[in-house]
Short mmCIF file of C-alpha atoms in Angstrom, two decimals:
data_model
loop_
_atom_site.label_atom_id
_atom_site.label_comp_id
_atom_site.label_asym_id
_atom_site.label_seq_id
_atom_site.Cartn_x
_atom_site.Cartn_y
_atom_site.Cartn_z
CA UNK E 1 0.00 0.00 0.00
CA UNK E 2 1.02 4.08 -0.21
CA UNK E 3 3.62 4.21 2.19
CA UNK E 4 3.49 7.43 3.29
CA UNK E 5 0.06 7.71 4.12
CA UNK E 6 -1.76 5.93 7.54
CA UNK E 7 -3.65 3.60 6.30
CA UNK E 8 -2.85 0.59 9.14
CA UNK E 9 -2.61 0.59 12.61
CA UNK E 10 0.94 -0.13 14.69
CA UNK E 11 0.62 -3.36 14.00
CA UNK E 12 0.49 -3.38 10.70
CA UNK E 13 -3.51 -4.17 9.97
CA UNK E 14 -4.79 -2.22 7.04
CA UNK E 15 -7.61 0.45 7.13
CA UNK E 16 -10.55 -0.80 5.20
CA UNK E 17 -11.44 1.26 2.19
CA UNK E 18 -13.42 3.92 2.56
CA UNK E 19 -17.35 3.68 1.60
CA UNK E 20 -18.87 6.12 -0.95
CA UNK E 21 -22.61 6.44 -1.99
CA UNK E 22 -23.53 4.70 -5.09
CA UNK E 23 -25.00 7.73 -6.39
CA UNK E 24 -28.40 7.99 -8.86
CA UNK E 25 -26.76 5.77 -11.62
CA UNK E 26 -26.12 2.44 -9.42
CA UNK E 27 -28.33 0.97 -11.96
CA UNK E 28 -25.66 1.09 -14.73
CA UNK E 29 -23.52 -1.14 -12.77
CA UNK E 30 -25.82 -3.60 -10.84
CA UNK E 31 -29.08 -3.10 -12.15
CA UNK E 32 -28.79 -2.89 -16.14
CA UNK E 33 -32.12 -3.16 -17.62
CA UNK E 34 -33.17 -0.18 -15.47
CA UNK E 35 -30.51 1.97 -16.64
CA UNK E 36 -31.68 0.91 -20.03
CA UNK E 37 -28.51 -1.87 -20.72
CA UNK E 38 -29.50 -5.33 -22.54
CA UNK E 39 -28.41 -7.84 -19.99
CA UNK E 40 -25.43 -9.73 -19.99
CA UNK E 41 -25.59 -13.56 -20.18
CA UNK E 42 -25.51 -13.84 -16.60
CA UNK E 43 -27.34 -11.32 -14.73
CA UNK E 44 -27.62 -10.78 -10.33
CA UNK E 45 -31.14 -10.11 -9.86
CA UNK E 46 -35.02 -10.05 -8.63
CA UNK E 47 -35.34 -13.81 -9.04
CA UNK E 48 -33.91 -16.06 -6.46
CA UNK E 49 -36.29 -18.71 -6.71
CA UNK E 50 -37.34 -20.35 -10.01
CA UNK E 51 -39.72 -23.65 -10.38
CA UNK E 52 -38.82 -26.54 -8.35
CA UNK E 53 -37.12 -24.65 -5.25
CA UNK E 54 -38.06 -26.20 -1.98
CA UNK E 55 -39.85 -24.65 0.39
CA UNK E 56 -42.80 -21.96 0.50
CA UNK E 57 -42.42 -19.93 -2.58
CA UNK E 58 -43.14 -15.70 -2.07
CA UNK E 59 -42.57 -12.29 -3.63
CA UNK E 60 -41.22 -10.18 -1.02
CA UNK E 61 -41.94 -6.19 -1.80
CA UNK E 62 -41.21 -2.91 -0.95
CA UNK E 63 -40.74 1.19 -1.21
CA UNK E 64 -38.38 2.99 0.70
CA UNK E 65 -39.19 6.58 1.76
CA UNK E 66 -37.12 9.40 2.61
CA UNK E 67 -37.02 11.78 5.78
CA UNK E 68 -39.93 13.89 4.30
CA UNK E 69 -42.27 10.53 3.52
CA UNK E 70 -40.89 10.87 -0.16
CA UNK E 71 -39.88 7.55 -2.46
CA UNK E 72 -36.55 6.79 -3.00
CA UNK E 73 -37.02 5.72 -6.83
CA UNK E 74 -32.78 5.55 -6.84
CA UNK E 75 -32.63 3.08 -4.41
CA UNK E 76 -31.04 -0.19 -5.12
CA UNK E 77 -31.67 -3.25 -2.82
CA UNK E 78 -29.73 -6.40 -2.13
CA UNK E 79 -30.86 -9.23 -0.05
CA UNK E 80 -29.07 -12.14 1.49
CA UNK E 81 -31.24 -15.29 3.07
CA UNK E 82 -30.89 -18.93 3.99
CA UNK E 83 -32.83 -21.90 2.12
CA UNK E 84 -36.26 -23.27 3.32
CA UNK E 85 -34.26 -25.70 5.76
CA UNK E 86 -32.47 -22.48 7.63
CA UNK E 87 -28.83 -23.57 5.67
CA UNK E 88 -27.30 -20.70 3.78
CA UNK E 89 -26.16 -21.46 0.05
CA UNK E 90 -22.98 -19.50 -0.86
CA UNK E 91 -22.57 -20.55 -4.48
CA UNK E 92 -24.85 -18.02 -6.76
CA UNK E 93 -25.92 -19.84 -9.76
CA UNK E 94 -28.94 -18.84 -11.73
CA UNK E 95 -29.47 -22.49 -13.45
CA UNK E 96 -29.97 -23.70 -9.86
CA UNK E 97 -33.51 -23.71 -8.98
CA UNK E 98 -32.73 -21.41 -5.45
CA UNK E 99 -29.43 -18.70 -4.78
CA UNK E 100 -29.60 -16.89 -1.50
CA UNK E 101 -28.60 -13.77 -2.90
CA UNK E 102 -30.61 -11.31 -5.27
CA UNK E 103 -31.05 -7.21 -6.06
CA UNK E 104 -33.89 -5.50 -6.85
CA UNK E 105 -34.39 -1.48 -7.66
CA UNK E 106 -37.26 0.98 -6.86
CA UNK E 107 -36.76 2.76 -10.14
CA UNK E 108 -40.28 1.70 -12.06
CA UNK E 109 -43.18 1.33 -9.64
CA UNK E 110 -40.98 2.81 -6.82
CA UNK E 111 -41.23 -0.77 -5.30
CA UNK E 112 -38.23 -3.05 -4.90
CA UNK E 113 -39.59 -7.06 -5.74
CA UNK E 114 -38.40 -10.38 -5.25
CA UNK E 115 -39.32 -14.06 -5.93
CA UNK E 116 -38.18 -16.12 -3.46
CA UNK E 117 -38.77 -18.31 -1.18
CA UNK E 118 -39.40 -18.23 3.23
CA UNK E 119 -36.53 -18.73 4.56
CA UNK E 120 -35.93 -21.31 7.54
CA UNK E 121 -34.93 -20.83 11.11
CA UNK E 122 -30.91 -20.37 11.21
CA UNK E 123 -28.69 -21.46 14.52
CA UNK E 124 -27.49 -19.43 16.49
CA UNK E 125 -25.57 -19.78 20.05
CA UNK E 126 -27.55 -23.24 20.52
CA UNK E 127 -30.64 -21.01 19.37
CA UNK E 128 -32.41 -20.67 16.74
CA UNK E 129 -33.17 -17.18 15.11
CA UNK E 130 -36.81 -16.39 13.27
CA UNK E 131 -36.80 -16.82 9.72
CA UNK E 132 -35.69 -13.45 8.23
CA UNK E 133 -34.14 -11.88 4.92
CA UNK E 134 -30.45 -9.80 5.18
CA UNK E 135 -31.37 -6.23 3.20
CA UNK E 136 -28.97 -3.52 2.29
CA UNK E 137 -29.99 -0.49 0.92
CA UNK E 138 -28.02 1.45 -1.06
CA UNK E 139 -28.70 5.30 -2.97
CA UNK E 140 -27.91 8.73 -3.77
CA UNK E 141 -27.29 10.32 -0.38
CA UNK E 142 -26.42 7.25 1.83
CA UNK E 143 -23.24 7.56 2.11
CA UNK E 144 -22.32 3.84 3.38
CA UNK E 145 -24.88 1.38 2.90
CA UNK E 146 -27.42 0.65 5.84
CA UNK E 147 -27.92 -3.07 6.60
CA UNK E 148 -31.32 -4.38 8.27
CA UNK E 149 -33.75 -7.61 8.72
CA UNK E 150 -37.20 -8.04 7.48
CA UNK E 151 -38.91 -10.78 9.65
CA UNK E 152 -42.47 -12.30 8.69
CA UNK E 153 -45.64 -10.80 10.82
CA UNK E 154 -47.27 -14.77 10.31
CA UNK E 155 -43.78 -16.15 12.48
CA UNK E 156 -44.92 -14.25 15.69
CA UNK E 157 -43.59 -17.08 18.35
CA UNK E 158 -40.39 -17.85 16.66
CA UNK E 159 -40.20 -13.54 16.12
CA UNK E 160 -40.65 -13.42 19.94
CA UNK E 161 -37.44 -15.96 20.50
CA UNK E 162 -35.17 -14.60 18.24
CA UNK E 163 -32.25 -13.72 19.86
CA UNK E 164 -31.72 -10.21 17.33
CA UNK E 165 -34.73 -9.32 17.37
CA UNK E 166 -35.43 -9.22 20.88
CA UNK E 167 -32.31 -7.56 21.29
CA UNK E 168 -33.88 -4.73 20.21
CA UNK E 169 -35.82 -2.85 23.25
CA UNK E 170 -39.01 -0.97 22.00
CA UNK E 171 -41.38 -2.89 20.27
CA UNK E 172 -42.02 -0.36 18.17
CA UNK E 173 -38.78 -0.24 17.13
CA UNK E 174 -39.06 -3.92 16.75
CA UNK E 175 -42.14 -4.26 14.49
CA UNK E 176 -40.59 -2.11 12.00
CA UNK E 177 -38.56 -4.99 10.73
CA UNK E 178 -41.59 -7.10 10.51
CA UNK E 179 -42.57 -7.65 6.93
CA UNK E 180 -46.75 -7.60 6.71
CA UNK E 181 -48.18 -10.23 4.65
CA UNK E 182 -50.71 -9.12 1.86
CA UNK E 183 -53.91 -10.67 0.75
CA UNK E 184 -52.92 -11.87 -3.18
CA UNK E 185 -54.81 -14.76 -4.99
CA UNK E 186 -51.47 -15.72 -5.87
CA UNK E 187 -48.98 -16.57 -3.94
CA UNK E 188 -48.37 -15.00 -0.42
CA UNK E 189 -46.22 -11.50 -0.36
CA UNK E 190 -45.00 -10.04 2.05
CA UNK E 191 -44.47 -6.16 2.35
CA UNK E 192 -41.19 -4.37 3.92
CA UNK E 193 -40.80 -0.87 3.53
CA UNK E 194 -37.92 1.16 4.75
CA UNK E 195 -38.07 4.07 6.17
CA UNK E 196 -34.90 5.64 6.24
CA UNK E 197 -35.61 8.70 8.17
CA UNK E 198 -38.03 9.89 11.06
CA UNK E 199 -41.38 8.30 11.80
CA UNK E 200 -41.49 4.65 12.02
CA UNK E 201 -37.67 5.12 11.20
CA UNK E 202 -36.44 1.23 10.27
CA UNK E 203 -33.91 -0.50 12.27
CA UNK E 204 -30.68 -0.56 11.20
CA UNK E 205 -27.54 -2.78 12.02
CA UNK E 206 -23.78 -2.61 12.65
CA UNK E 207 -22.31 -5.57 12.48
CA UNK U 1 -24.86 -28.85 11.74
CA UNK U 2 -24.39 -25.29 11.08
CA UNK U 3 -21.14 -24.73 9.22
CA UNK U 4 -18.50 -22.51 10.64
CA UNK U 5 -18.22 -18.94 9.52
CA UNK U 6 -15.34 -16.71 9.80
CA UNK U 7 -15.97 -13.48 12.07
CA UNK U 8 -14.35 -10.56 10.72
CA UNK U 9 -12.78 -7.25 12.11
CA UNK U 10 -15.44 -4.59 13.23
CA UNK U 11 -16.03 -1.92 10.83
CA UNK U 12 -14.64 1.28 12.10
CA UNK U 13 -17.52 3.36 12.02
CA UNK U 14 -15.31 6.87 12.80
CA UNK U 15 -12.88 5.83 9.95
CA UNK U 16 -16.15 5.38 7.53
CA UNK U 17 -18.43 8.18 6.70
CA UNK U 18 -21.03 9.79 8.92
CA UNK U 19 -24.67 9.27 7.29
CA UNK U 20 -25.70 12.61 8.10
CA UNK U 21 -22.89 14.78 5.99
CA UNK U 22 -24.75 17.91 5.29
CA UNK U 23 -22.53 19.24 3.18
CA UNK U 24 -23.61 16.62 0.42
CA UNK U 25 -27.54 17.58 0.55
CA UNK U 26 -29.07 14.30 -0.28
CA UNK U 27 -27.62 12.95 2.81
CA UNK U 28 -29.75 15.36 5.12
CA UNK U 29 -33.07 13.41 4.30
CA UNK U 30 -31.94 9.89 3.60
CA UNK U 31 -29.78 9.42 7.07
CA UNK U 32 -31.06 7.72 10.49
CA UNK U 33 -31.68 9.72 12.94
CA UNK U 34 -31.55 6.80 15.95
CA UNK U 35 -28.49 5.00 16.37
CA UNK U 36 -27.45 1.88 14.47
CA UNK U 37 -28.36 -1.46 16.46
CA UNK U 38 -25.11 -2.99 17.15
CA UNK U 39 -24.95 -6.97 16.44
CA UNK U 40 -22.02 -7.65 18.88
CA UNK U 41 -21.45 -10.76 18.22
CA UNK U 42 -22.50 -11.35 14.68
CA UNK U 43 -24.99 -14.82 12.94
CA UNK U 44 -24.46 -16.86 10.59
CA UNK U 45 -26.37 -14.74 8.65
CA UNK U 46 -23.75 -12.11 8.98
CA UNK U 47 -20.99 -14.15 8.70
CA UNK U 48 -21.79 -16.36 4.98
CA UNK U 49 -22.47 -14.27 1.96
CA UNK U 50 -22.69 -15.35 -2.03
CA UNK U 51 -19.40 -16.81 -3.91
CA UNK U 52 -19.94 -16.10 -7.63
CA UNK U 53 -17.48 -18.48 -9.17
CA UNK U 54 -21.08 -19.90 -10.93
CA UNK U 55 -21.82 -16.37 -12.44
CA UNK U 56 -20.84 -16.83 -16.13
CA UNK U 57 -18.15 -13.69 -16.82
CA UNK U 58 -18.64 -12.89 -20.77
CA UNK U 59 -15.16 -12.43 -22.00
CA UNK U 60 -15.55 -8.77 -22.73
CA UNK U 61 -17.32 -7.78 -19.08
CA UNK U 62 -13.98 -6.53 -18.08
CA UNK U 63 -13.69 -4.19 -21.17
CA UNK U 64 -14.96 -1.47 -22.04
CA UNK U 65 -13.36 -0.50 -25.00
CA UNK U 66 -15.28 -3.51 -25.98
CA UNK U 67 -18.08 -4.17 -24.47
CA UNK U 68 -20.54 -1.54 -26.38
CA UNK U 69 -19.27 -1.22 -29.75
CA UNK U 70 -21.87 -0.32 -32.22
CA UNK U 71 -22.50 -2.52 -34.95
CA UNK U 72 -21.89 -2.13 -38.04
CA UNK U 73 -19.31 -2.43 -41.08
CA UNK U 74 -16.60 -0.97 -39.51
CA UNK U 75 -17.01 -1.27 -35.20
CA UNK U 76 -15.17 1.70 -33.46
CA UNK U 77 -13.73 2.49 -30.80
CA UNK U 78 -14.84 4.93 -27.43
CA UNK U 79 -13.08 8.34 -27.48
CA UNK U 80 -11.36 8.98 -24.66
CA UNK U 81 -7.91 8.34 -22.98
CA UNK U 82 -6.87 4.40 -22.69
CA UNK U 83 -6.34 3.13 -19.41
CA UNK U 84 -6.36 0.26 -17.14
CA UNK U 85 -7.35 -0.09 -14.00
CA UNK U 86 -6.20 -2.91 -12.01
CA UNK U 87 -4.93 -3.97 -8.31
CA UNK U 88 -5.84 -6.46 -5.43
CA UNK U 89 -8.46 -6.97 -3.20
CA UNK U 90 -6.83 -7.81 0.18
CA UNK U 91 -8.33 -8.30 3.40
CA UNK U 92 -7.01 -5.93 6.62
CA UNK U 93 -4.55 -8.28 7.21
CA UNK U 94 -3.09 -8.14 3.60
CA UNK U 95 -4.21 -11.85 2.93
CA UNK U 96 -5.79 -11.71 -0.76
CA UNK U 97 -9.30 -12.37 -1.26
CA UNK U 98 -9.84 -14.53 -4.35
CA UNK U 99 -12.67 -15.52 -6.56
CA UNK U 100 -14.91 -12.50 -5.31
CA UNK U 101 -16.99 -10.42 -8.26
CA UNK U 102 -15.52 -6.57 -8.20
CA UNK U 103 -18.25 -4.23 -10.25
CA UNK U 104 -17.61 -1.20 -11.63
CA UNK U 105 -19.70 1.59 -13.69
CA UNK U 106 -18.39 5.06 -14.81
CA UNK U 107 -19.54 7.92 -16.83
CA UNK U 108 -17.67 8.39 -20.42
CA UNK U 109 -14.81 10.70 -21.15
CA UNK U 110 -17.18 13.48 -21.28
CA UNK U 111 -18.82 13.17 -17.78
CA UNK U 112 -22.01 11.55 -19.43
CA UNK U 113 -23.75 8.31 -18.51
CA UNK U 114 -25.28 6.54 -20.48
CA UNK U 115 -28.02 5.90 -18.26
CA UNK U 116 -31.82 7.75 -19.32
CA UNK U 117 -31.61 10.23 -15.76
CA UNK U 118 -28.66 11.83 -17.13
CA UNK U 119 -29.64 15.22 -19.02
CA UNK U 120 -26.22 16.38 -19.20
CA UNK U 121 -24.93 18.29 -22.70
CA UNK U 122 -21.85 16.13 -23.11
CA UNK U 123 -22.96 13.79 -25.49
CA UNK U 124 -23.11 9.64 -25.18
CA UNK U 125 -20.28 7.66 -26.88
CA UNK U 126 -22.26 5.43 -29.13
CA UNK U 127 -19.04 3.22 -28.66
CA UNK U 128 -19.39 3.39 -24.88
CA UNK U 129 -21.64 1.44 -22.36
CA UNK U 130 -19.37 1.90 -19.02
CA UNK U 131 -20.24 -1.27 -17.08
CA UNK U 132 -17.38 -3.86 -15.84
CA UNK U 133 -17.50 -6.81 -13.72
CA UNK U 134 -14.92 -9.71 -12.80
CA UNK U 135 -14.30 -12.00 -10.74
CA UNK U 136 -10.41 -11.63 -8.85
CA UNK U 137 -7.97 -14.75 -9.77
CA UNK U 138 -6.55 -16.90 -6.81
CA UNK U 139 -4.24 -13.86 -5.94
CA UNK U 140 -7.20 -11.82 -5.18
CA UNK U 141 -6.08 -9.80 -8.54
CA UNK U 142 -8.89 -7.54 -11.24
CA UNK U 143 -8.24 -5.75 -14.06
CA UNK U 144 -10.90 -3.38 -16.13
CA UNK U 145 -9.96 -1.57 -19.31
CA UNK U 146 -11.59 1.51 -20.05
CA UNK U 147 -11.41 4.96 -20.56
CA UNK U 148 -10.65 7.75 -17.97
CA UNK U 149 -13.67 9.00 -17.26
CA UNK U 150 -14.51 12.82 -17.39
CA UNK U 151 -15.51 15.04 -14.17
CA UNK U 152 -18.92 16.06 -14.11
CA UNK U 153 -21.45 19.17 -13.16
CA UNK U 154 -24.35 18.03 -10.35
CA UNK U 155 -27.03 19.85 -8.50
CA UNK U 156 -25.65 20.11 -5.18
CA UNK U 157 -24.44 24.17 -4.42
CA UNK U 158 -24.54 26.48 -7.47
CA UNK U 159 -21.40 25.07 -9.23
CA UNK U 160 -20.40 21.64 -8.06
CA UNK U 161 -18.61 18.90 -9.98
CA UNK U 162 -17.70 15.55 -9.35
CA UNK U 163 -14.14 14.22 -9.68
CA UNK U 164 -13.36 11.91 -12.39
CA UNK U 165 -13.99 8.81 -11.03
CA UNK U 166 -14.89 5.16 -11.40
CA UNK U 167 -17.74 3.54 -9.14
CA UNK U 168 -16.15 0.41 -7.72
CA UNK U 169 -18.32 -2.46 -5.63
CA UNK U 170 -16.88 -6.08 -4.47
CA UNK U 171 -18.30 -8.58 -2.19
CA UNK U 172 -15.44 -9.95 -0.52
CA UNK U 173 -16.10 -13.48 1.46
CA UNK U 174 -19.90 -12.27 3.45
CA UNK U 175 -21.84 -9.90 3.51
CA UNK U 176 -20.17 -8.22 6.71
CA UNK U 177 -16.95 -7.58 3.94
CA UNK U 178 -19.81 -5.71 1.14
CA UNK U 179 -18.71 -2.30 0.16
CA UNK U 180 -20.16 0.44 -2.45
CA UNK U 181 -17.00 3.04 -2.91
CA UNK U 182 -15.99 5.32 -5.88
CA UNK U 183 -12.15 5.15 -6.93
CA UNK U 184 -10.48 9.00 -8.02
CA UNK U 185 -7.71 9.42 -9.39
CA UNK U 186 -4.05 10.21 -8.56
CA UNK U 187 -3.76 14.18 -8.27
CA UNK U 188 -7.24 15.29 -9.67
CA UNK U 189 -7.60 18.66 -8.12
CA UNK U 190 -11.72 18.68 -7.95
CA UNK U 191 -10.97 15.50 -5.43
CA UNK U 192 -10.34 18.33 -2.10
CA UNK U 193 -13.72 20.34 -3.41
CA UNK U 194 -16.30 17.47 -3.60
CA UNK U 195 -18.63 17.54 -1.10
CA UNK U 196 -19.31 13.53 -1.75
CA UNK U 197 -15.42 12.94 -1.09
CA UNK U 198 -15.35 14.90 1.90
CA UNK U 199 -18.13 12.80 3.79
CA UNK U 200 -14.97 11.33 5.12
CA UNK U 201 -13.37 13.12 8.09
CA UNK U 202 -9.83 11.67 7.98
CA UNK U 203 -7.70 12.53 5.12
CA UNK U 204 -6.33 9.44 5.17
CA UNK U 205 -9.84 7.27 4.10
CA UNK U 206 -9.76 9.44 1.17
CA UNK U 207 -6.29 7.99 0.28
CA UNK U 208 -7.62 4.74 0.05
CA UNK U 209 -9.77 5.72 -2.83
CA UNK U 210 -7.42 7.30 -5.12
CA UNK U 211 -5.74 5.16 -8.21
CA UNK U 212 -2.20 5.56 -8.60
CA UNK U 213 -0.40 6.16 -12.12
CA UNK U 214 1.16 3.12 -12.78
CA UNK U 215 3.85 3.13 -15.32
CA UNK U 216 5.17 -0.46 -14.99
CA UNK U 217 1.79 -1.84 -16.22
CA UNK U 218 1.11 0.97 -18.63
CA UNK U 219 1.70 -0.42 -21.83
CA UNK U 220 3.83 1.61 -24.57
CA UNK U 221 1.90 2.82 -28.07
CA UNK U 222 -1.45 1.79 -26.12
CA UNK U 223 -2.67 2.55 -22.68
CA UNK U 224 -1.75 4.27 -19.13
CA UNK U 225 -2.39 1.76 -16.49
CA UNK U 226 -3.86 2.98 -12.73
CA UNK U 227 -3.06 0.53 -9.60
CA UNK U 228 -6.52 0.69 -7.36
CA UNK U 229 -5.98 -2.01 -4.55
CA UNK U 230 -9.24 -2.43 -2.15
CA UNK U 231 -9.10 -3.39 1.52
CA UNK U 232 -11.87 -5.66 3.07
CA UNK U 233 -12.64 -6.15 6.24
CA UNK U 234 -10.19 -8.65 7.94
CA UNK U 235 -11.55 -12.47 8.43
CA UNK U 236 -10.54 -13.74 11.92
CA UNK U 237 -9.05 -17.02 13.02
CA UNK U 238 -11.45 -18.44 15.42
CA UNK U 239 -8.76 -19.81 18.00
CA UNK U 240 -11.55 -20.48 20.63
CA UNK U 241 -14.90 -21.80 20.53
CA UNK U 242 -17.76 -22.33 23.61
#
């Protein structure tokens, strides 16, 4: 690394590199059809469950407003969730019928979408933790991305176990990482908006 | 039997940017106001993240000089200076991190993106997409070729303009090591004036965003070559378990 700048510590550990926002054109780089791009052969995106996945298949959805109740149509969302038996997948491969990982955008309907399916209850510490979905939102004007957990309102006694979720003290705070399922003739959604600012501000995480 | 995740270095939350950098306006509305929740000793779900060694890599995703080229009898070429941009993704403790997908997007040499929010005058390349992705070999090494691309006008005070610079994310081995960051370049002078550079309170973060000229990879006759090397967040050896 540049010698003559600080960038470890006294014993020689390197500074991470610094975040920046993704500004309004994120969608060039991780979202191309929204930018207006033809896709690549192999695209990262809304679909993380196709035919023949195991497990309870769902679209999860979503806006994300601002500190004045506005949409964020710039905002570019990336999930991260464990299989329908609570085991996370790390290989990403789009001819397997389930990957763990997906991105969405809020740049059409000002919704963020995925198909995908429940996830199962992961261990932790000889626990286990209430089915939930890693999100990170990234945008114009968020300067490093902020991480948080949408949980299922239909889960309510393993949501009352978990051992993050009850980590957090007002249950008010709590419920706003609780994704509300929807009446559809098709097949269950869930809705998680984000609410970056303010009233009913979401939860986020350091971790 | 849950599998055994690494647990990485905390993220140094004084060394990163504030969310609430006024200076940049769009920050104002779109940061917390409580405090983050701290996960203090992080899940599974923290700890895993995707591998994309299964993501098929097109043989021109890593170049854009091309990766857009118009049809036609006679394909050209982007306008713009040559360069490459390469370097290592390491971890804090220098160990390389291999087989993790770096993405990068960028405006053309004129400041202009090609993407359908951008009004600015400079006109699109027709020879010029500006999207990159690869995955880093076993020494944790990328390379992009592309052109430099040009600084840029935004609504943030009257008259404020963006370094050149190169939007750079990578994975890394979970999603604890994910980072969004932009990469400038070595000795632009709009880098001390941007309000989007100066979210970052020690001078020394910004160093770890600018690309230095590198003249032992530039190749003669044909391109200038820029070293960019990213640091992750450092994986832990788990000497003791409960």
């Amino acid at each position: 690394m540049y010698s003559q700048y600080k960038l470890q510590d006294d014993t020689g550990v390197l500074r991470e590199t610094a975040s920046q926002t993704a500004g309004p054109y994120v969608h060039i780089g991780l979202a191309l059809e929204v930018a207006g791009f033809a896709s690549r052969d192999d695209e990262i995106w809304e679909n993380l469950a196709k035919e023949g996945a195991e497990g309870q298949h769902i679209e999860l959805i979503g806006a994300v407003y601002d500190g004045n109740g506005d949409l964020v149509r710039d905002a570019l969302i990336e999930i991260w969730q464990a299989d329908s038996q609570g085991e996370y997948i790390a290989e990403f491969d789009n001819k397997k019928p389930f990957s763990g990982f997906g991105r969405s955008a809020c740049a059409t309907d000002g919704h963020y979408h995925f198909y995908t399916i429940k996830p199962g209850r992961v261990d932790f510490d000889h626990q286990k933790m209430a089915p939930h979905i890693n999100v990170a939102v990234f945008a114009r004007g968020i300067n490093i991305h902020l991480q948080t957990r949408a949980y299922f309102d239909d889960e309510q006694e393993a949501n009352s176990e978990c051992p993050i979720l009850s980590r957090i003290i007002s249950p008010e705070r709590q419920n706003t990482l609780i994704a509300v399922k929807e009446d559809t003739e098709e097949k269950p959604r869930y809705r998680f908006d984000i609410y970056l600012q303010g009233n009913n501000e979401t939860v986020f995480f350091d971790f | 039997m849950s599998k055994s995740y690494p647990y990485f270095l905390a993220r140094d939350r004084a060394w990163q940017p504030a969310q609430y950098t006024p200076r940049y306006k769009t920050s104002i509305t779109r940061s917390p106001k409580q405090a983050l929740v701290s996960i203090q000793r992080a899940t599974p779900s923290e700890r895993s993240g995707p591998v994309f060694s299964g993501l098929e890599i097109g043989p021109h995703d890593n170049d854009l000089l091309m990766n857009f080229r118009t049809d036609g009898v006679r394909p050209s070429l982007p306008i713009g200076e040559r360069i490459v941009m390469h370097g290592r993704v390491i971890d804090q403790f220098g160990k390389p991190v291999p087989n993790t997908l770096v993405e990068m997007w960028q405006a053309n040499a004129g400041g202009r993106y090609r993407h359908k929010k951008d009004g600015y005058l400079a006109p699109l390349d027709p020879n010029f997409g500006g999207v990159g992705r690869c995955i880093t070999d076993t020494e944790g090494r990328y390379t992009f070729r592309t052109v430099r691309p040009g600084p840029y006008p935004w609504p943030n005070d009257i008259n404020t303009w963006r370094p050149a610079h190169i939007h750079v994310s990578v994975m890394g081995p979970s999603i604890s090591t994910r980072l969004i960051t932009q990469m400038y370049f070595e000795g632009d002078p709009l880098i001390p004036l941007c309000p989007i550079v100066q979210v970052l309170k020690d001078p020394d973060a910004v160093e770890t965003m600018i690309a230095r000229l590198d003249m032992a990879r530039s190749k003669s006759m044909d391109y200038l070559a820029y070293r960019f090397d990213i640091v992750v967040r450092g994986a832990l050896q788990t000497y003791f378990e409960e």
